[in-house]
């Protein structure tokens, strides 16, 4: 029963956030406006491309006419030179006009693409700014992680995430661990990925988020090598959250479930210290 209670506490530690309603409505309004502007520019860009696509066959046709006219000049001696010159000049003028239209469309398309790209970037930056510095850091880490060369081997992939975590790049490591969980959700190593995620949160003192990941390890991946350490870290997190009973329960479950592990030895030491503190002070004898 106590074990079930402990699991319930871990899964209840799902990270949550508080976002004021007025800021939320303001954010939604800005997103709607920016989205509308982007949609309008995207529509204009599509129209310009459609116009270009419609004009291109006409250009090809005119080029074919000019080519045919040039080829037939040497055989058109029976026609008056003036008539040939007029027809040829008109064809050249039509072609120049069509080329002018194409250049206009291409210029307009380039402008719209640049404006749309700039607007999209500004939209993303504004959204991140509204969400706070934490969101900006997460976005930068995601971009940095995307630039990394990904190993195709799952063990090497996990090692890369662990190396980033050891180097102090917790946000990039978090991106890699999350990607690992999505790519190999049924793999035996996924428990290690969840533990790694918990560690990235623990280093930032985000105990509720860390507890959720540690909970995934002890509940769904109890045979993974880091399961004993997940219990130990859970105890530390509960301690930081001023949940002393839960912290002690995590230590007791660790000793019970993994009695021969190094983590269990640490847990026994901590439990002994807790029992010592809880023991009543000896009464002094009367003289």
PDB file of C-alpha atoms in Angstrom:
ATOM      1  CA  UNK A   1       0.000   0.000   0.000  1.00  0.00           C
ATOM      2  CA  UNK A   2       2.772   2.429   0.931  1.00  0.00           C
ATOM      3  CA  UNK A   3       4.472   1.659  -2.378  1.00  0.00           C
ATOM      4  CA  UNK A   4       1.294   2.570  -4.266  1.00  0.00           C
ATOM      5  CA  UNK A   5       1.053   5.785  -2.278  1.00  0.00           C
ATOM      6  CA  UNK A   6       4.628   6.617  -3.223  1.00  0.00           C
ATOM      7  CA  UNK A   7       3.951   6.019  -6.921  1.00  0.00           C
ATOM      8  CA  UNK A   8       0.854   8.188  -6.678  1.00  0.00           C
ATOM      9  CA  UNK A   9       2.936  11.003  -5.183  1.00  0.00           C
ATOM     10  CA  UNK A  10       5.472  10.748  -7.986  1.00  0.00           C
ATOM     11  CA  UNK A  11       2.911  10.788 -10.782  1.00  0.00           C
ATOM     12  CA  UNK A  12       1.100  13.656  -9.083  1.00  0.00           C
ATOM     13  CA  UNK A  13       4.256  15.708  -9.421  1.00  0.00           C
ATOM     14  CA  UNK A  14       3.459  16.476 -13.053  1.00  0.00           C
ATOM     15  CA  UNK A  15       5.003  19.841 -13.858  1.00  0.00           C
ATOM     16  CA  UNK A  16       2.461  22.608 -14.122  1.00  0.00           C
ATOM     17  CA  UNK A  17       2.628  26.332 -14.661  1.00  0.00           C
ATOM     18  CA  UNK A  18       0.532  29.306 -13.740  1.00  0.00           C
ATOM     19  CA  UNK A  19      -0.226  31.832 -16.447  1.00  0.00           C
ATOM     20  CA  UNK A  20      -2.431  34.856 -15.601  1.00  0.00           C
ATOM     21  CA  UNK A  21      -5.688  34.988 -17.572  1.00  0.00           C
ATOM     22  CA  UNK A  22      -5.223  38.600 -18.721  1.00  0.00           C
ATOM     23  CA  UNK A  23      -1.752  37.865 -20.084  1.00  0.00           C
ATOM     24  CA  UNK A  24      -3.094  34.742 -21.720  1.00  0.00           C
ATOM     25  CA  UNK A  25      -5.848  36.671 -23.514  1.00  0.00           C
ATOM     26  CA  UNK A  26      -3.379  39.360 -24.610  1.00  0.00           C
ATOM     27  CA  UNK A  27      -1.042  36.677 -25.927  1.00  0.00           C
ATOM     28  CA  UNK A  28      -3.852  34.997 -27.862  1.00  0.00           C
ATOM     29  CA  UNK A  29      -4.883  38.340 -29.402  1.00  0.00           C
ATOM     30  CA  UNK A  30      -1.326  39.062 -30.548  1.00  0.00           C
ATOM     31  CA  UNK A  31      -0.928  35.589 -31.945  1.00  0.00           C
ATOM     32  CA  UNK A  32      -4.185  35.953 -33.876  1.00  0.00           C
ATOM     33  CA  UNK A  33      -3.079  39.290 -35.383  1.00  0.00           C
ATOM     34  CA  UNK A  34       0.342  37.988 -36.331  1.00  0.00           C
ATOM     35  CA  UNK A  35      -1.179  34.838 -37.760  1.00  0.00           C
ATOM     36  CA  UNK A  36      -3.617  36.897 -39.836  1.00  0.00           C
ATOM     37  CA  UNK A  37      -0.788  39.051 -41.249  1.00  0.00           C
ATOM     38  CA  UNK A  38       1.247  35.983 -42.134  1.00  0.00           C
ATOM     39  CA  UNK A  39      -1.748  34.339 -43.795  1.00  0.00           C
ATOM     40  CA  UNK A  40      -2.376  37.474 -45.889  1.00  0.00           C
ATOM     41  CA  UNK A  41       1.228  37.594 -47.083  1.00  0.00           C
ATOM     42  CA  UNK A  42       1.158  33.881 -47.849  1.00  0.00           C
ATOM     43  CA  UNK A  43      -1.976  34.416 -49.981  1.00  0.00           C
ATOM     44  CA  UNK A  44      -0.338  37.270 -51.901  1.00  0.00           C
ATOM     45  CA  UNK A  45       2.750  35.140 -52.436  1.00  0.00           C
ATOM     46  CA  UNK A  46       0.624  32.302 -53.841  1.00  0.00           C
ATOM     47  CA  UNK A  47      -1.180  34.715 -56.196  1.00  0.00           C
ATOM     48  CA  UNK A  48       2.127  36.082 -57.497  1.00  0.00           C
ATOM     49  CA  UNK A  49       3.426  32.578 -58.098  1.00  0.00           C
ATOM     50  CA  UNK A  50       0.202  31.643 -59.879  1.00  0.00           C
ATOM     51  CA  UNK A  51       0.515  34.710 -62.119  1.00  0.00           C
ATOM     52  CA  UNK A  52       4.090  33.768 -62.937  1.00  0.00           C
ATOM     53  CA  UNK A  53       3.042  30.211 -63.725  1.00  0.00           C
ATOM     54  CA  UNK A  54       0.302  31.517 -66.055  1.00  0.00           C
ATOM     55  CA  UNK A  55       2.689  33.896 -67.836  1.00  0.00           C
ATOM     56  CA  UNK A  56       5.483  31.406 -68.433  1.00  0.00           C
ATOM     57  CA  UNK A  57       3.654  29.446 -71.189  1.00  0.00           C
ATOM     58  CA  UNK A  58       3.026  32.719 -73.044  1.00  0.00           C
ATOM     59  CA  UNK A  59       6.731  33.502 -72.954  1.00  0.00           C
ATOM     60  CA  UNK A  60       7.569  30.064 -74.252  1.00  0.00           C
ATOM     61  CA  UNK A  61       5.050  30.542 -77.026  1.00  0.00           C
ATOM     62  CA  UNK A  62       6.530  33.908 -78.014  1.00  0.00           C
ATOM     63  CA  UNK A  63      10.037  32.495 -77.992  1.00  0.00           C
ATOM     64  CA  UNK A  64       8.857  29.721 -80.274  1.00  0.00           C
ATOM     65  CA  UNK A  65       7.291  32.329 -82.591  1.00  0.00           C
ATOM     66  CA  UNK A  66      10.501  34.369 -82.698  1.00  0.00           C
ATOM     67  CA  UNK A  67      12.552  31.259 -83.395  1.00  0.00           C
ATOM     68  CA  UNK A  68      10.184  30.246 -86.156  1.00  0.00           C
ATOM     69  CA  UNK A  69      10.273  33.757 -87.611  1.00  0.00           C
ATOM     70  CA  UNK A  70      14.057  33.803 -87.657  1.00  0.00           C
ATOM     71  CA  UNK A  71      14.184  30.405 -89.314  1.00  0.00           C
ATOM     72  CA  UNK A  72      11.731  31.440 -91.994  1.00  0.00           C
ATOM     73  CA  UNK A  73      13.364  34.787 -92.843  1.00  0.00           C
ATOM     74  CA  UNK A  74      15.642  33.252 -95.448  1.00  0.00           C
ATOM     75  CA  UNK A  75      12.664  31.616 -97.149  1.00  0.00           C
ATOM     76  CA  UNK A  76      10.382  34.647 -97.045  1.00  0.00           C
ATOM     77  CA  UNK A  77      11.816  36.463-100.036  1.00  0.00           C
ATOM     78  CA  UNK A  78       8.394  36.536-101.684  1.00  0.00           C
ATOM     79  CA  UNK A  79       7.013  38.709 -98.866  1.00  0.00           C
ATOM     80  CA  UNK A  80       7.706  42.370 -98.629  1.00  0.00           C
ATOM     81  CA  UNK A  81      10.589  43.328 -96.350  1.00  0.00           C
ATOM     82  CA  UNK A  82       8.369  45.894 -94.615  1.00  0.00           C
ATOM     83  CA  UNK A  83       5.739  43.293 -93.670  1.00  0.00           C
ATOM     84  CA  UNK A  84       8.355  40.938 -92.287  1.00  0.00           C
ATOM     85  CA  UNK A  85       9.970  43.727 -90.274  1.00  0.00           C
ATOM     86  CA  UNK A  86       6.645  44.812 -88.760  1.00  0.00           C
ATOM     87  CA  UNK A  87       5.685  41.267 -87.752  1.00  0.00           C
ATOM     88  CA  UNK A  88       9.093  40.590 -86.299  1.00  0.00           C
ATOM     89  CA  UNK A  89       9.132  43.887 -84.380  1.00  0.00           C
ATOM     90  CA  UNK A  90       5.695  43.179 -82.896  1.00  0.00           C
ATOM     91  CA  UNK A  91       6.794  39.740 -81.772  1.00  0.00           C
ATOM     92  CA  UNK A  92       9.905  41.200 -80.122  1.00  0.00           C
ATOM     93  CA  UNK A  93       7.815  43.862 -78.349  1.00  0.00           C
ATOM     94  CA  UNK A  94       5.335  41.267 -77.075  1.00  0.00           C
ATOM     95  CA  UNK A  95       8.185  39.159 -75.770  1.00  0.00           C
ATOM     96  CA  UNK A  96       9.788  42.159 -74.033  1.00  0.00           C
ATOM     97  CA  UNK A  97       6.463  43.007 -72.400  1.00  0.00           C
ATOM     98  CA  UNK A  98       6.029  39.462 -71.126  1.00  0.00           C
ATOM     99  CA  UNK A  99       9.576  39.424 -69.822  1.00  0.00           C
ATOM    100  CA  UNK A 100       8.859  42.678 -68.003  1.00  0.00           C
ATOM    101  CA  UNK A 101       5.840  41.075 -66.368  1.00  0.00           C
ATOM    102  CA  UNK A 102       7.931  38.083 -65.297  1.00  0.00           C
ATOM    103  CA  UNK A 103      10.592  40.345 -63.760  1.00  0.00           C
ATOM    104  CA  UNK A 104       7.855  42.198 -61.878  1.00  0.00           C
ATOM    105  CA  UNK A 105       6.388  38.953 -60.569  1.00  0.00           C
ATOM    106  CA  UNK A 106       9.816  37.643 -59.552  1.00  0.00           C
ATOM    107  CA  UNK A 107      10.597  40.883 -57.724  1.00  0.00           C
ATOM    108  CA  UNK A 108       7.235  40.797 -55.963  1.00  0.00           C
ATOM    109  CA  UNK A 109       7.705  37.140 -54.997  1.00  0.00           C
ATOM    110  CA  UNK A 110      11.164  37.871 -53.589  1.00  0.00           C
ATOM    111  CA  UNK A 111       9.773  40.783 -51.563  1.00  0.00           C
ATOM    112  CA  UNK A 112       6.881  38.711 -50.220  1.00  0.00           C
ATOM    113  CA  UNK A 113       9.139  35.785 -49.317  1.00  0.00           C
ATOM    114  CA  UNK A 114      11.530  38.094 -47.461  1.00  0.00           C
ATOM    115  CA  UNK A 115       8.667  39.866 -45.656  1.00  0.00           C
ATOM    116  CA  UNK A 116       6.997  36.571 -44.747  1.00  0.00           C
ATOM    117  CA  UNK A 117      10.244  35.130 -43.421  1.00  0.00           C
ATOM    118  CA  UNK A 118      10.942  38.258 -41.370  1.00  0.00           C
ATOM    119  CA  UNK A 119       7.388  38.348 -40.049  1.00  0.00           C
ATOM    120  CA  UNK A 120       7.505  34.670 -39.081  1.00  0.00           C
ATOM    121  CA  UNK A 121      10.792  35.185 -37.243  1.00  0.00           C
ATOM    122  CA  UNK A 122       9.435  38.249 -35.440  1.00  0.00           C
ATOM    123  CA  UNK A 123       6.294  36.332 -34.527  1.00  0.00           C
ATOM    124  CA  UNK A 124       8.321  33.536 -32.996  1.00  0.00           C
ATOM    125  CA  UNK A 125      10.533  35.997 -31.110  1.00  0.00           C
ATOM    126  CA  UNK A 126       7.535  37.914 -29.738  1.00  0.00           C
ATOM    127  CA  UNK A 127       5.832  34.721 -28.623  1.00  0.00           C
ATOM    128  CA  UNK A 128       8.972  33.595 -26.850  1.00  0.00           C
ATOM    129  CA  UNK A 129       9.406  37.000 -25.223  1.00  0.00           C
ATOM    130  CA  UNK A 130       5.816  36.918 -23.987  1.00  0.00           C
ATOM    131  CA  UNK A 131       6.376  33.470 -22.519  1.00  0.00           C
ATOM    132  CA  UNK A 132       9.475  34.616 -20.631  1.00  0.00           C
ATOM    133  CA  UNK A 133      13.238  34.115 -20.609  1.00  0.00           C
ATOM    134  CA  UNK A 134      12.846  30.413 -19.885  1.00  0.00           C
ATOM    135  CA  UNK A 135      11.054  29.880 -23.193  1.00  0.00           C
ATOM    136  CA  UNK A 136      13.752  31.848 -25.033  1.00  0.00           C
ATOM    137  CA  UNK A 137      16.458  29.629 -23.533  1.00  0.00           C
ATOM    138  CA  UNK A 138      14.497  26.490 -24.446  1.00  0.00           C
ATOM    139  CA  UNK A 139      14.130  27.690 -28.053  1.00  0.00           C
ATOM    140  CA  UNK A 140      17.840  28.489 -28.314  1.00  0.00           C
ATOM    141  CA  UNK A 141      18.696  25.058 -26.898  1.00  0.00           C
ATOM    142  CA  UNK A 142      16.371  23.380 -29.386  1.00  0.00           C
ATOM    143  CA  UNK A 143      18.030  25.211 -32.266  1.00  0.00           C
ATOM    144  CA  UNK A 144      21.466  24.276 -30.942  1.00  0.00           C
ATOM    145  CA  UNK A 145      20.425  20.646 -30.550  1.00  0.00           C
ATOM    146  CA  UNK A 146      19.072  20.555 -34.123  1.00  0.00           C
ATOM    147  CA  UNK A 147      22.507  21.583 -35.424  1.00  0.00           C
ATOM    148  CA  UNK A 148      24.187  18.584 -33.759  1.00  0.00           C
ATOM    149  CA  UNK A 149      25.172  15.546 -35.801  1.00  0.00           C
ATOM    150  CA  UNK A 150      22.815  12.769 -34.662  1.00  0.00           C
ATOM    151  CA  UNK A 151      24.238   9.248 -34.227  1.00  0.00           C
ATOM    152  CA  UNK A 152      22.048   6.588 -35.816  1.00  0.00           C
ATOM    153  CA  UNK A 153      22.963   4.083 -33.106  1.00  0.00           C
ATOM    154  CA  UNK A 154      20.690   4.438 -30.056  1.00  0.00           C
ATOM    155  CA  UNK A 155      23.482   3.817 -27.531  1.00  0.00           C
ATOM    156  CA  UNK A 156      25.655   6.463 -29.124  1.00  0.00           C
ATOM    157  CA  UNK A 157      22.656   8.809 -29.211  1.00  0.00           C
ATOM    158  CA  UNK A 158      22.095   8.336 -25.477  1.00  0.00           C
ATOM    159  CA  UNK A 159      25.821   8.789 -24.824  1.00  0.00           C
ATOM    160  CA  UNK A 160      25.735  12.112 -26.690  1.00  0.00           C
ATOM    161  CA  UNK A 161      22.890  13.323 -24.473  1.00  0.00           C
ATOM    162  CA  UNK A 162      24.762  12.209 -21.347  1.00  0.00           C
ATOM    163  CA  UNK A 163      27.932  13.975 -22.489  1.00  0.00           C
ATOM    164  CA  UNK A 164      26.025  17.211 -23.028  1.00  0.00           C
ATOM    165  CA  UNK A 165      24.533  16.895 -19.551  1.00  0.00           C
ATOM    166  CA  UNK A 166      27.969  16.298 -17.978  1.00  0.00           C
ATOM    167  CA  UNK A 167      29.321  19.325 -19.836  1.00  0.00           C
ATOM    168  CA  UNK A 168      26.687  21.464 -18.119  1.00  0.00           C
ATOM    169  CA  UNK A 169      24.556  21.968 -21.229  1.00  0.00           C
ATOM    170  CA  UNK A 170      21.371  20.779 -19.532  1.00  0.00           C
ATOM    171  CA  UNK A 171      18.926  22.324 -22.001  1.00  0.00           C
ATOM    172  CA  UNK A 172      20.546  20.724 -25.045  1.00  0.00           C
ATOM    173  CA  UNK A 173      20.787  17.421 -23.179  1.00  0.00           C
ATOM    174  CA  UNK A 174      17.084  17.682 -22.380  1.00  0.00           C
ATOM    175  CA  UNK A 175      16.269  18.120 -26.045  1.00  0.00           C
ATOM    176  CA  UNK A 176      18.294  15.011 -26.908  1.00  0.00           C
ATOM    177  CA  UNK A 177      16.804  12.898 -24.100  1.00  0.00           C
ATOM    178  CA  UNK A 178      13.297  13.916 -25.170  1.00  0.00           C
ATOM    179  CA  UNK A 179      14.080  13.015 -28.765  1.00  0.00           C
ATOM    180  CA  UNK A 180      15.431   9.630 -27.635  1.00  0.00           C
ATOM    181  CA  UNK A 181      12.211   8.870 -25.748  1.00  0.00           C
ATOM    182  CA  UNK A 182      10.169   9.697 -28.853  1.00  0.00           C
ATOM    183  CA  UNK A 183      12.374   7.689 -31.235  1.00  0.00           C
ATOM    184  CA  UNK A 184      12.779   4.567 -29.081  1.00  0.00           C
ATOM    185  CA  UNK A 185       9.816   4.547 -26.639  1.00  0.00           C
ATOM    186  CA  UNK A 186       9.881   0.757 -26.157  1.00  0.00           C
ATOM    187  CA  UNK A 187      13.639   0.329 -25.888  1.00  0.00           C
ATOM    188  CA  UNK A 188      15.281  -0.938 -22.689  1.00  0.00           C
ATOM    189  CA  UNK A 189      17.402   2.225 -22.548  1.00  0.00           C
ATOM    190  CA  UNK A 190      14.404   4.558 -22.396  1.00  0.00           C
ATOM    191  CA  UNK A 191      14.485   4.330 -18.599  1.00  0.00           C
ATOM    192  CA  UNK A 192      17.974   5.842 -18.663  1.00  0.00           C
ATOM    193  CA  UNK A 193      16.676   8.632 -20.886  1.00  0.00           C
ATOM    194  CA  UNK A 194      13.915   9.429 -18.388  1.00  0.00           C
ATOM    195  CA  UNK A 195      16.475   9.434 -15.578  1.00  0.00           C
ATOM    196  CA  UNK A 196      18.661  11.777 -17.640  1.00  0.00           C
ATOM    197  CA  UNK A 197      15.684  14.082 -18.136  1.00  0.00           C
ATOM    198  CA  UNK A 198      15.090  14.069 -14.406  1.00  0.00           C
ATOM    199  CA  UNK A 199      18.725  15.002 -13.806  1.00  0.00           C
ATOM    200  CA  UNK A 200      18.514  18.002 -16.165  1.00  0.00           C
ATOM    201  CA  UNK A 201      15.591  19.310 -14.133  1.00  0.00           C
ATOM    202  CA  UNK A 202      17.244  18.451 -10.812  1.00  0.00           C
ATOM    203  CA  UNK A 203      20.320  20.536 -11.695  1.00  0.00           C
ATOM    204  CA  UNK A 204      17.967  23.493 -12.182  1.00  0.00           C
ATOM    205  CA  UNK A 205      16.151  22.799  -8.891  1.00  0.00           C
ATOM    206  CA  UNK A 206      12.940  22.046 -10.774  1.00  0.00           C
ATOM    207  CA  UNK A 207      11.935  19.300  -8.397  1.00  0.00           C
ATOM    208  CA  UNK A 208       8.367  18.724  -9.559  1.00  0.00           C
ATOM    209  CA  UNK A 209       9.471  18.207 -13.148  1.00  0.00           C
ATOM    210  CA  UNK A 210      12.344  16.008 -11.967  1.00  0.00           C
ATOM    211  CA  UNK A 211      10.011  13.909  -9.798  1.00  0.00           C
ATOM    212  CA  UNK A 212       7.799  13.187 -12.791  1.00  0.00           C
ATOM    213  CA  UNK A 213      10.756  11.761 -14.745  1.00  0.00           C
ATOM    214  CA  UNK A 214      12.106   9.810 -11.764  1.00  0.00           C
ATOM    215  CA  UNK A 215       8.597   8.461 -11.278  1.00  0.00           C
ATOM    216  CA  UNK A 216       8.604   7.147 -14.860  1.00  0.00           C
ATOM    217  CA  UNK A 217      11.835   5.294 -14.082  1.00  0.00           C
ATOM    218  CA  UNK A 218      10.777   3.578 -10.843  1.00  0.00           C
ATOM    219  CA  UNK A 219       7.258   2.833 -12.050  1.00  0.00           C
ATOM    220  CA  UNK A 220       7.720   1.834 -15.693  1.00  0.00           C
ATOM    221  CA  UNK A 221      11.415   0.903 -15.912  1.00  0.00           C
ATOM    222  CA  UNK A 222      12.233  -0.631 -12.548  1.00  0.00           C
ATOM    223  CA  UNK A 223      14.970  -2.857 -14.040  1.00  0.00           C
ATOM    224  CA  UNK A 224      16.981  -0.009 -15.520  1.00  0.00           C
ATOM    225  CA  UNK A 225      20.400   0.599 -13.945  1.00  0.00           C
ATOM    226  CA  UNK A 226      19.456   4.064 -12.723  1.00  0.00           C
ATOM    227  CA  UNK A 227      16.282   2.989 -10.912  1.00  0.00           C
ATOM    228  CA  UNK A 228      17.931   2.965  -7.435  1.00  0.00           C
ATOM    229  CA  UNK A 229      19.362   6.431  -8.062  1.00  0.00           C
ATOM    230  CA  UNK A 230      15.911   7.587  -9.190  1.00  0.00           C
ATOM    231  CA  UNK A 231      14.575   6.680  -5.745  1.00  0.00           C
ATOM    232  CA  UNK A 232      17.475   8.495  -4.089  1.00  0.00           C
ATOM    233  CA  UNK A 233      16.948  11.611  -6.195  1.00  0.00           C
ATOM    234  CA  UNK A 234      13.224  11.458  -5.503  1.00  0.00           C
ATOM    235  CA  UNK A 235      14.007  11.569  -1.793  1.00  0.00           C
ATOM    236  CA  UNK A 236      16.199  14.641  -2.323  1.00  0.00           C
ATOM    237  CA  UNK A 237      13.439  16.329  -4.332  1.00  0.00           C
ATOM    238  CA  UNK A 238      10.801  15.658  -1.694  1.00  0.00           C
ATOM    239  CA  UNK A 239      13.194  17.026   0.919  1.00  0.00           C
ATOM    240  CA  UNK A 240      13.603  20.255  -1.059  1.00  0.00           C
ATOM    241  CA  UNK A 241       9.824  20.512  -1.343  1.00  0.00           C
ATOM    242  CA  UNK A 242       9.547  20.236   2.462  1.00  0.00           C
ATOM    243  CA  UNK A 243       7.801  16.861   2.122  1.00  0.00           C
ATOM    244  CA  UNK A 244       9.751  15.027   4.808  1.00  0.00           C
ATOM    245  CA  UNK A 245       7.511  11.968   5.140  1.00  0.00           C
ATOM    246  CA  UNK A 246       7.569  11.379   1.393  1.00  0.00           C
ATOM    247  CA  UNK A 247      11.343  11.845   1.350  1.00  0.00           C
ATOM    248  CA  UNK A 248      11.730   9.152   4.000  1.00  0.00           C
ATOM    249  CA  UNK A 249       9.311   6.858   2.190  1.00  0.00           C
ATOM    250  CA  UNK A 250      11.432   7.075  -0.955  1.00  0.00           C
ATOM    251  CA  UNK A 251      14.509   5.986   1.011  1.00  0.00           C
ATOM    252  CA  UNK A 252      12.632   3.086   2.588  1.00  0.00           C
ATOM    253  CA  UNK A 253      11.334   1.922  -0.806  1.00  0.00           C
ATOM    254  CA  UNK A 254      14.862   2.111  -2.186  1.00  0.00           C
ATOM    255  CA  UNK A 255      16.283  -0.074   0.574  1.00  0.00           C
ATOM    256  CA  UNK A 256      13.397  -2.527   0.193  1.00  0.00           C
ATOM    257  CA  UNK A 257      13.509  -2.760  -3.623  1.00  0.00           C
ATOM    258  CA  UNK A 258      17.282  -2.583  -4.229  1.00  0.00           C
ATOM    259  CA  UNK A 259      18.935  -3.684  -0.957  1.00  0.00           C
ATOM    260  CA  UNK A 260      22.326  -4.497  -2.530  1.00  0.00           C
ATOM    261  CA  UNK A 261      22.716  -1.302  -4.551  1.00  0.00           C
ATOM    262  CA  UNK A 262      25.157   1.489  -3.715  1.00  0.00           C
ATOM    263  CA  UNK A 263      22.193   3.850  -3.574  1.00  0.00           C
ATOM    264  CA  UNK A 264      20.638   1.657  -0.866  1.00  0.00           C
ATOM    265  CA  UNK A 265      23.776   2.057   1.251  1.00  0.00           C
ATOM    266  CA  UNK A 266      23.417   5.824   1.006  1.00  0.00           C
ATOM    267  CA  UNK A 267      19.716   5.516   1.810  1.00  0.00           C
ATOM    268  CA  UNK A 268      20.448   3.467   4.946  1.00  0.00           C
ATOM    269  CA  UNK A 269      22.867   6.108   6.145  1.00  0.00           C
ATOM    270  CA  UNK A 270      20.295   8.851   5.592  1.00  0.00           C
ATOM    271  CA  UNK A 271      17.576   6.848   7.331  1.00  0.00           C
ATOM    272  CA  UNK A 272      19.851   6.299  10.329  1.00  0.00           C
ATOM    273  CA  UNK A 273      20.459  10.027  10.529  1.00  0.00           C
ATOM    274  CA  UNK A 274      16.719  10.712  10.354  1.00  0.00           C
ATOM    275  CA  UNK A 275      16.025   8.168  13.120  1.00  0.00           C
ATOM    276  CA  UNK A 276      18.739   9.740  15.227  1.00  0.00           C
ATOM    277  CA  UNK A 277      17.197  13.186  14.848  1.00  0.00           C
ATOM    278  CA  UNK A 278      13.745  11.851  15.606  1.00  0.00           C
ATOM    279  CA  UNK A 279      14.848  10.006  18.756  1.00  0.00           C
ATOM    280  CA  UNK A 280      13.932  11.849  21.990  1.00  0.00           C
ATOM    281  CA  UNK A 281      16.801  13.323  23.954  1.00  0.00           C
ATOM    282  CA  UNK A 282      17.710  11.256  27.067  1.00  0.00           C
ATOM    283  CA  UNK A 283      16.359  12.664  30.292  1.00  0.00           C
ATOM    284  CA  UNK A 284      18.883  13.964  32.745  1.00  0.00           C
ATOM    285  CA  UNK A 285      18.916  12.182  36.111  1.00  0.00           C
ATOM    286  CA  UNK A 286      18.236  14.073  39.308  1.00  0.00           C
ATOM    287  CA  UNK A 287      21.220  14.795  41.507  1.00  0.00           C
TER     288      UNK A 287
END
